[in-house]
Amino acid sequence: MADGWLFIMLGTLFFAILVFAGVRARRWVHDASDYLLAGRQVGTLLNVFGVAAIGFAGSSVALVPGMAVLYGFWPALLNQLTFSIGGLMLYGVLFSPLIRRCGAQTLPEWLEVRFDRNVRLVVTIGTVIGLTGIMANNVVSIAAVVTGFVQVPSIVAISVIFAVFLVFSFLGGFWAITFTDFIQLLLGLVAVPLILYLLLTTFGDFRWLTAQVPRGWVTGSAGNLPILSPRFPSILTSIILFAAFLVWGNNYYWLRSASCRTEKAARDSFILAGVVLAVLVYAPLLLIGTYMRAAFPDLFQDADFFTATTVYGVFLRSVPLFFSSVLLLVPMAAGISTATTAHIGATSVVVRDIYRRRFRPRAEPAELLRPSKIILLALGLLVWVLCFYPGGPLILFAFANAWLGPPTLLIVLGIAWRRFTATAAFWSTVTGISVMVILTVLQLSGIFIIDHYVHVGLVGCAAGLSTALVITPLSKPPYYGARDWTGVNAETGLDPAASRRSRPEREQAVVDCIAAGYATLAEITDMLEMDAADAHDLVERLDHDGVIERESLRGSGFYSFRPAAGMQGVPREAPAEIRIDELRALRAVTENSVMSLVREQGIPSLRLSAILARFVREGYCSESGFWSRRLTITAAGRHFMAGGANR
């Protein structure tokens, strides 16, 4: 029992640190934008920790070493690179800058920006179900590890884990979870040299390993890892499931991009996180599997999938007590980190895409703080109940891919194909989800096992893509999807000055933002405190009428705007309200009291974030800070402030 008490002591210390993180994070939370998105203040290095911590899930500790047992070190590493490179790094290059620029706080919110409210609603429902499955699976997995090690009832382990992560999530929201991710990955990085030390000293060096299992580097108990097989596991199915579905179509990776200070921070953090996971996390875990197969040939030489997943536990039983207790904290921390990230991802979707969009469309961010906390608790209690339902977490996790797959198709086609219509997006989503749900139910009931032939995710993806390709040519595209649209409406014939006078108030507010230098949809959304879909609706009217134009019709430039060629004669003077807030912000930078603008003067956190980001971009301030922004005014900033004060 000594090993159990030691682990309980270490676990208690870890839980105390998490709760302390939640308490400390409260000082950074002033409205729902801080609670759900960290006020778009997350820097590059901190986001590297956050993204890598998600990828270092509790299930990774079981599955990654198991893959090395089944297929050998190098094939298993290639399999993990599909996630690190094809998932995270490619996501950073292709999607993260666009996500940060488009202003949508959630993936479903962007789907209304690009398509319509119906697509947003159906994906919102699917996202909540999918993330609920991920949460339940992670919590039950952690509880199973803890129960087996310290011999406590499952209900106690599940309840304690839930209570802790609900407390610190409730207190600090996204900031607290970011802090947790930081701590979790630190534990993982400490564990890496410890794992290597224990493997080399307990068993032997790589020469011993090669002598014990000569082909253990390239093959395993299950033979060779298939490359193009449509069944799981194979490199092809890993690309579809773990790169595309679980990253590209997942709301909490969207949150990680949307929360960054800049587009560059969003892009670079995903690229670096992919490197960290591949080199410092997956490679050591794969070595554990390779070593355990060599050290315990009777157990792992002919291991099946279930036996292979026990390899981490066998490793812990092979090393001294203190080290095994420390290393047991790693999967627990990893599982809690992933579960809480999925939790805030589901909460943000319910708050932004259901509660605010459907019931409180005009609510200010400060008014949404309490509902956000209540919804976070309600979702947590729902998952807690589902963890005790016989087969509940298993079924929810099986459904997760079915619900997270269709958004992947929408984001790829929505960005790459201007002609892709809202009607096609809706029906491709419904078709893909329906096919996967039906096949999953048939498989779980034993009526028809689709996995004997092809993974259900590939079938659903093919069904959704086929529907999109058929319906798109038969439905009307958005105006910018027409073949003859070049980005400029040459038929409006508007007089620039008259057009400026006749614009409705909300449209004129968008024009004013662009005139003041806030020219991306994210900056417009944050400055005007609007849903991104509402802001983009105004942009579309101005774009279609020839008042403004987009930088480009594809990529990130689609969400950057400038006055149209015919409007260049209109004075580009920033409105007094924006100029006043800018001067207040610069003055606060010089006095090192920026956050007082949110706490005491009521400037919304995202509006302030947009202003500060522009100061850095224009060279008025220099930026640093690991946790939150630290700004120093430059000579150009002092000149700008002096000029504004003299007006």
PDB file of C-alpha atoms in Angstrom, residues 237-427:
ATOM      1  CA  THR A 237      -6.674   6.050 -41.478  1.00  0.00           C
ATOM      2  CA  SER A 238      -4.373   7.840 -39.016  1.00  0.00           C
ATOM      3  CA  ILE A 239      -4.152  10.790 -41.394  1.00  0.00           C
ATOM      4  CA  ILE A 240      -7.942  10.927 -41.703  1.00  0.00           C
ATOM      5  CA  LEU A 241      -8.788  10.337 -38.046  1.00  0.00           C
ATOM      6  CA  PHE A 242      -5.965  11.879 -36.043  1.00  0.00           C
ATOM      7  CA  ALA A 243      -4.714  14.606 -38.363  1.00  0.00           C
ATOM      8  CA  ALA A 244      -7.897  15.800 -40.050  1.00  0.00           C
ATOM      9  CA  PHE A 245     -10.825  14.848 -37.819  1.00  0.00           C
ATOM     10  CA  LEU A 246      -9.332  15.288 -34.340  1.00  0.00           C
ATOM     11  CA  VAL A 247      -7.379  18.467 -35.196  1.00  0.00           C
ATOM     12  CA  TRP A 248      -8.815  20.286 -38.193  1.00  0.00           C
ATOM     13  CA  GLY A 249     -12.448  19.755 -37.233  1.00  0.00           C
ATOM     14  CA  ASN A 250     -11.995  20.162 -33.482  1.00  0.00           C
ATOM     15  CA  ASN A 251     -13.202  23.276 -31.688  1.00  0.00           C
ATOM     16  CA  TYR A 252     -10.551  23.318 -28.970  1.00  0.00           C
ATOM     17  CA  TYR A 253      -7.741  23.562 -31.525  1.00  0.00           C
ATOM     18  CA  TRP A 254      -9.729  26.423 -33.079  1.00  0.00           C
ATOM     19  CA  LEU A 255      -9.826  28.077 -29.631  1.00  0.00           C
ATOM     20  CA  ARG A 256      -6.074  27.663 -29.316  1.00  0.00           C
ATOM     21  CA  SER A 257      -5.587  29.611 -32.565  1.00  0.00           C
ATOM     22  CA  ALA A 258      -8.238  32.237 -31.832  1.00  0.00           C
ATOM     23  CA  SER A 259      -6.785  32.967 -28.376  1.00  0.00           C
ATOM     24  CA  CYS A 260      -3.342  33.970 -29.679  1.00  0.00           C
ATOM     25  CA  ARG A 261      -2.101  37.553 -29.669  1.00  0.00           C
ATOM     26  CA  THR A 262      -1.169  37.502 -33.345  1.00  0.00           C
ATOM     27  CA  GLU A 263      -1.475  35.383 -36.463  1.00  0.00           C
ATOM     28  CA  LYS A 264       2.242  34.654 -36.282  1.00  0.00           C
ATOM     29  CA  ALA A 265       1.906  33.388 -32.719  1.00  0.00           C
ATOM     30  CA  ALA A 266      -0.954  31.120 -33.789  1.00  0.00           C
ATOM     31  CA  ARG A 267       0.997  29.668 -36.716  1.00  0.00           C
ATOM     32  CA  ASP A 268       4.356  29.258 -34.998  1.00  0.00           C
ATOM     33  CA  SER A 269       2.927  27.709 -31.833  1.00  0.00           C
ATOM     34  CA  PHE A 270       1.279  24.853 -33.742  1.00  0.00           C
ATOM     35  CA  ILE A 271       4.439  24.174 -35.754  1.00  0.00           C
ATOM     36  CA  LEU A 272       6.630  24.123 -32.644  1.00  0.00           C
ATOM     37  CA  ALA A 273       4.107  22.021 -30.708  1.00  0.00           C
ATOM     38  CA  GLY A 274       4.270  19.385 -33.440  1.00  0.00           C
ATOM     39  CA  VAL A 275       8.059  19.267 -33.079  1.00  0.00           C
ATOM     40  CA  VAL A 276       7.868  19.070 -29.265  1.00  0.00           C
ATOM     41  CA  LEU A 277       5.394  16.199 -29.355  1.00  0.00           C
ATOM     42  CA  ALA A 278       7.294  14.186 -31.943  1.00  0.00           C
ATOM     43  CA  VAL A 279      10.752  14.536 -30.383  1.00  0.00           C
ATOM     44  CA  LEU A 280      10.184  14.984 -26.651  1.00  0.00           C
ATOM     45  CA  VAL A 281       6.974  13.034 -26.041  1.00  0.00           C
ATOM     46  CA  TYR A 282       6.208  10.388 -28.649  1.00  0.00           C
ATOM     47  CA  ALA A 283       9.774   9.144 -29.204  1.00  0.00           C
ATOM     48  CA  PRO A 284      10.354   8.340 -25.475  1.00  0.00           C
ATOM     49  CA  LEU A 285       6.926   6.695 -25.187  1.00  0.00           C
ATOM     50  CA  LEU A 286       7.723   4.567 -28.239  1.00  0.00           C
ATOM     51  CA  LEU A 287      11.018   3.548 -26.657  1.00  0.00           C
ATOM     52  CA  ILE A 288       9.073   2.274 -23.642  1.00  0.00           C
ATOM     53  CA  GLY A 289       7.065  -0.015 -25.900  1.00  0.00           C
ATOM     54  CA  THR A 290      10.148  -1.218 -27.753  1.00  0.00           C
ATOM     55  CA  TYR A 291      12.052  -1.922 -24.518  1.00  0.00           C
ATOM     56  CA  MET A 292       9.143  -3.684 -22.804  1.00  0.00           C
ATOM     57  CA  ARG A 293       8.691  -6.011 -25.772  1.00  0.00           C
ATOM     58  CA  ALA A 294      12.361  -6.922 -25.527  1.00  0.00           C
ATOM     59  CA  ALA A 295      12.357  -7.270 -21.730  1.00  0.00           C
ATOM     60  CA  PHE A 296       9.126  -9.304 -21.468  1.00  0.00           C
ATOM     61  CA  PRO A 297       8.984 -11.500 -24.576  1.00  0.00           C
ATOM     62  CA  ASP A 298       6.537 -13.948 -23.024  1.00  0.00           C
ATOM     63  CA  LEU A 299       4.029 -11.157 -22.481  1.00  0.00           C
ATOM     64  CA  PHE A 300       4.505  -8.983 -25.562  1.00  0.00           C
ATOM     65  CA  GLN A 301       6.044 -11.139 -28.280  1.00  0.00           C
ATOM     66  CA  ASP A 302       2.596 -12.114 -29.602  1.00  0.00           C
ATOM     67  CA  ALA A 303       0.608  -9.306 -27.971  1.00  0.00           C
ATOM     68  CA  ASP A 304      -2.802  -8.271 -29.260  1.00  0.00           C
ATOM     69  CA  PHE A 305      -4.120  -4.697 -29.153  1.00  0.00           C
ATOM     70  CA  PHE A 306      -5.506  -4.946 -25.593  1.00  0.00           C
ATOM     71  CA  THR A 307      -2.307  -6.439 -24.170  1.00  0.00           C
ATOM     72  CA  ALA A 308      -0.200  -3.814 -25.932  1.00  0.00           C
ATOM     73  CA  THR A 309      -2.077  -0.997 -24.177  1.00  0.00           C
ATOM     74  CA  THR A 310      -0.896  -2.299 -20.778  1.00  0.00           C
ATOM     75  CA  VAL A 311       2.764  -1.691 -21.597  1.00  0.00           C
ATOM     76  CA  TYR A 312       3.069   1.575 -19.627  1.00  0.00           C
ATOM     77  CA  GLY A 313       1.779  -0.147 -16.493  1.00  0.00           C
ATOM     78  CA  VAL A 314       4.281  -2.974 -16.955  1.00  0.00           C
ATOM     79  CA  PHE A 315       7.046  -0.374 -17.244  1.00  0.00           C
ATOM     80  CA  LEU A 316       5.955   1.288 -13.984  1.00  0.00           C
ATOM     81  CA  ARG A 317       6.042  -2.043 -12.147  1.00  0.00           C
ATOM     82  CA  SER A 318       9.617  -2.533 -13.370  1.00  0.00           C
ATOM     83  CA  VAL A 319      11.106   0.649 -11.856  1.00  0.00           C
ATOM     84  CA  PRO A 320      11.597   1.878  -8.263  1.00  0.00           C
ATOM     85  CA  LEU A 321       8.545   2.988  -6.286  1.00  0.00           C
ATOM     86  CA  PHE A 322       9.201   6.735  -6.192  1.00  0.00           C
ATOM     87  CA  PHE A 323       9.845   6.914  -9.919  1.00  0.00           C
ATOM     88  CA  SER A 324       6.738   4.879 -10.746  1.00  0.00           C
ATOM     89  CA  SER A 325       4.594   7.210  -8.626  1.00  0.00           C
ATOM     90  CA  VAL A 326       6.018  10.283 -10.339  1.00  0.00           C
ATOM     91  CA  LEU A 327       5.550   8.765 -13.790  1.00  0.00           C
ATOM     92  CA  LEU A 328       1.970   7.780 -12.932  1.00  0.00           C
ATOM     93  CA  LEU A 329       1.218  11.480 -12.471  1.00  0.00           C
ATOM     94  CA  VAL A 330       2.092  12.023 -16.135  1.00  0.00           C
ATOM     95  CA  PRO A 331      -0.914  10.172 -17.668  1.00  0.00           C
ATOM     96  CA  MET A 332      -3.187  11.607 -14.985  1.00  0.00           C
ATOM     97  CA  ALA A 333      -2.045  15.157 -15.747  1.00  0.00           C
ATOM     98  CA  ALA A 334      -2.252  14.490 -19.483  1.00  0.00           C
ATOM     99  CA  GLY A 335      -5.804  13.158 -19.221  1.00  0.00           C
ATOM    100  CA  ILE A 336      -6.978  16.057 -17.041  1.00  0.00           C
ATOM    101  CA  SER A 337      -5.385  18.561 -19.414  1.00  0.00           C
ATOM    102  CA  THR A 338      -7.139  17.117 -22.465  1.00  0.00           C
ATOM    103  CA  ALA A 339     -10.452  16.676 -20.641  1.00  0.00           C
ATOM    104  CA  THR A 340     -10.487  20.278 -19.396  1.00  0.00           C
ATOM    105  CA  THR A 341      -9.558  21.620 -22.828  1.00  0.00           C
ATOM    106  CA  ALA A 342     -12.423  19.644 -24.367  1.00  0.00           C
ATOM    107  CA  HIS A 343     -14.616  20.995 -21.559  1.00  0.00           C
ATOM    108  CA  ILE A 344     -13.868  24.651 -22.288  1.00  0.00           C
ATOM    109  CA  GLY A 345     -14.245  23.876 -26.000  1.00  0.00           C
ATOM    110  CA  ALA A 346     -17.752  22.517 -25.444  1.00  0.00           C
ATOM    111  CA  THR A 347     -18.607  25.384 -23.075  1.00  0.00           C
ATOM    112  CA  SER A 348     -17.536  28.048 -25.565  1.00  0.00           C
ATOM    113  CA  VAL A 349     -19.687  26.455 -28.258  1.00  0.00           C
ATOM    114  CA  VAL A 350     -22.790  26.385 -26.042  1.00  0.00           C
ATOM    115  CA  VAL A 351     -22.230  29.974 -24.859  1.00  0.00           C
ATOM    116  CA  ARG A 352     -21.349  31.545 -28.211  1.00  0.00           C
ATOM    117  CA  ASP A 353     -23.304  29.455 -30.679  1.00  0.00           C
ATOM    118  CA  ILE A 354     -26.447  28.577 -28.731  1.00  0.00           C
ATOM    119  CA  TYR A 355     -26.994  30.768 -25.658  1.00  0.00           C
ATOM    120  CA  ARG A 356     -25.824  34.094 -27.035  1.00  0.00           C
ATOM    121  CA  ARG A 357     -26.716  33.524 -30.678  1.00  0.00           C
ATOM    122  CA  ARG A 358     -30.215  32.183 -30.027  1.00  0.00           C
ATOM    123  CA  PHE A 359     -31.276  33.812 -26.740  1.00  0.00           C
ATOM    124  CA  ARG A 360     -29.045  36.810 -25.864  1.00  0.00           C
ATOM    125  CA  PRO A 361     -27.752  38.218 -29.186  1.00  0.00           C
ATOM    126  CA  ARG A 362     -27.152  41.696 -27.756  1.00  0.00           C
ATOM    127  CA  ALA A 363     -25.523  40.600 -24.504  1.00  0.00           C
ATOM    128  CA  GLU A 364     -22.242  42.307 -23.604  1.00  0.00           C
ATOM    129  CA  PRO A 365     -19.191  40.099 -22.820  1.00  0.00           C
ATOM    130  CA  ALA A 366     -19.417  41.079 -19.134  1.00  0.00           C
ATOM    131  CA  GLU A 367     -23.055  39.920 -19.048  1.00  0.00           C
ATOM    132  CA  LEU A 368     -22.060  36.504 -20.393  1.00  0.00           C
ATOM    133  CA  LEU A 369     -19.500  35.735 -17.666  1.00  0.00           C
ATOM    134  CA  ARG A 370     -21.946  34.231 -15.169  1.00  0.00           C
ATOM    135  CA  PRO A 371     -23.869  32.189 -17.795  1.00  0.00           C
ATOM    136  CA  SER A 372     -20.503  30.869 -19.036  1.00  0.00           C
ATOM    137  CA  LYS A 373     -19.645  29.578 -15.571  1.00  0.00           C
ATOM    138  CA  ILE A 374     -23.083  28.031 -15.116  1.00  0.00           C
ATOM    139  CA  ILE A 375     -22.911  26.284 -18.504  1.00  0.00           C
ATOM    140  CA  LEU A 376     -19.404  25.012 -17.690  1.00  0.00           C
ATOM    141  CA  LEU A 377     -20.697  23.440 -14.473  1.00  0.00           C
ATOM    142  CA  ALA A 378     -23.783  21.989 -16.167  1.00  0.00           C
ATOM    143  CA  LEU A 379     -21.708  20.312 -18.893  1.00  0.00           C
ATOM    144  CA  GLY A 380     -19.309  18.944 -16.293  1.00  0.00           C
ATOM    145  CA  LEU A 381     -22.115  17.408 -14.257  1.00  0.00           C
ATOM    146  CA  LEU A 382     -23.613  15.908 -17.428  1.00  0.00           C
ATOM    147  CA  VAL A 383     -20.343  14.166 -18.302  1.00  0.00           C
ATOM    148  CA  TRP A 384     -19.962  13.018 -14.667  1.00  0.00           C
ATOM    149  CA  VAL A 385     -23.337  11.288 -14.927  1.00  0.00           C
ATOM    150  CA  LEU A 386     -22.482   9.760 -18.302  1.00  0.00           C
ATOM    151  CA  CYS A 387     -19.300   8.238 -16.873  1.00  0.00           C
ATOM    152  CA  PHE A 388     -21.452   5.915 -14.733  1.00  0.00           C
ATOM    153  CA  TYR A 389     -23.826   4.905 -17.509  1.00  0.00           C
ATOM    154  CA  PRO A 390     -23.023   1.354 -18.672  1.00  0.00           C
ATOM    155  CA  GLY A 391     -21.173   1.718 -21.946  1.00  0.00           C
ATOM    156  CA  GLY A 392     -21.892   5.463 -22.002  1.00  0.00           C
ATOM    157  CA  PRO A 393     -18.336   6.811 -22.403  1.00  0.00           C
ATOM    158  CA  LEU A 394     -17.488   4.075 -24.912  1.00  0.00           C
ATOM    159  CA  ILE A 395     -20.500   4.932 -27.058  1.00  0.00           C
ATOM    160  CA  LEU A 396     -19.848   8.668 -26.767  1.00  0.00           C
ATOM    161  CA  PHE A 397     -16.213   8.216 -27.753  1.00  0.00           C
ATOM    162  CA  ALA A 398     -17.236   6.030 -30.692  1.00  0.00           C
ATOM    163  CA  PHE A 399     -19.583   8.809 -31.785  1.00  0.00           C
ATOM    164  CA  ALA A 400     -16.886  11.496 -31.346  1.00  0.00           C
ATOM    165  CA  ASN A 401     -15.280  10.919 -34.729  1.00  0.00           C
ATOM    166  CA  ALA A 402     -18.707  10.823 -36.375  1.00  0.00           C
ATOM    167  CA  TRP A 403     -19.509  14.295 -35.030  1.00  0.00           C
ATOM    168  CA  LEU A 404     -16.062  15.891 -35.453  1.00  0.00           C
ATOM    169  CA  GLY A 405     -15.476  14.602 -38.982  1.00  0.00           C
ATOM    170  CA  PRO A 406     -17.969  16.717 -40.978  1.00  0.00           C
ATOM    171  CA  PRO A 407     -16.608  20.093 -39.763  1.00  0.00           C
ATOM    172  CA  THR A 408     -13.238  19.041 -41.178  1.00  0.00           C
ATOM    173  CA  LEU A 409     -14.757  18.738 -44.635  1.00  0.00           C
ATOM    174  CA  LEU A 410     -16.505  22.092 -44.255  1.00  0.00           C
ATOM    175  CA  ILE A 411     -13.396  24.004 -43.215  1.00  0.00           C
ATOM    176  CA  VAL A 412     -11.310  22.551 -46.069  1.00  0.00           C
ATOM    177  CA  LEU A 413     -13.931  23.102 -48.783  1.00  0.00           C
ATOM    178  CA  GLY A 414     -15.090  26.410 -47.300  1.00  0.00           C
ATOM    179  CA  ILE A 415     -11.590  27.879 -47.515  1.00  0.00           C
ATOM    180  CA  ALA A 416     -10.447  26.302 -50.778  1.00  0.00           C
ATOM    181  CA  TRP A 417     -13.646  26.440 -52.856  1.00  0.00           C
ATOM    182  CA  ARG A 418     -15.418  29.799 -53.262  1.00  0.00           C
ATOM    183  CA  ARG A 419     -18.281  28.134 -55.153  1.00  0.00           C
ATOM    184  CA  PHE A 420     -19.121  25.846 -52.202  1.00  0.00           C
ATOM    185  CA  THR A 421     -22.649  26.775 -51.080  1.00  0.00           C
ATOM    186  CA  ALA A 422     -24.476  26.883 -47.745  1.00  0.00           C
ATOM    187  CA  THR A 423     -27.046  24.374 -49.008  1.00  0.00           C
ATOM    188  CA  ALA A 424     -24.340  21.899 -49.978  1.00  0.00           C
ATOM    189  CA  ALA A 425     -22.554  22.445 -46.660  1.00  0.00           C
ATOM    190  CA  PHE A 426     -25.710  21.704 -44.663  1.00  0.00           C
ATOM    191  CA  TRP A 427     -26.676  18.541 -46.516  1.00  0.00           C
TER     192      TRP A 427
END
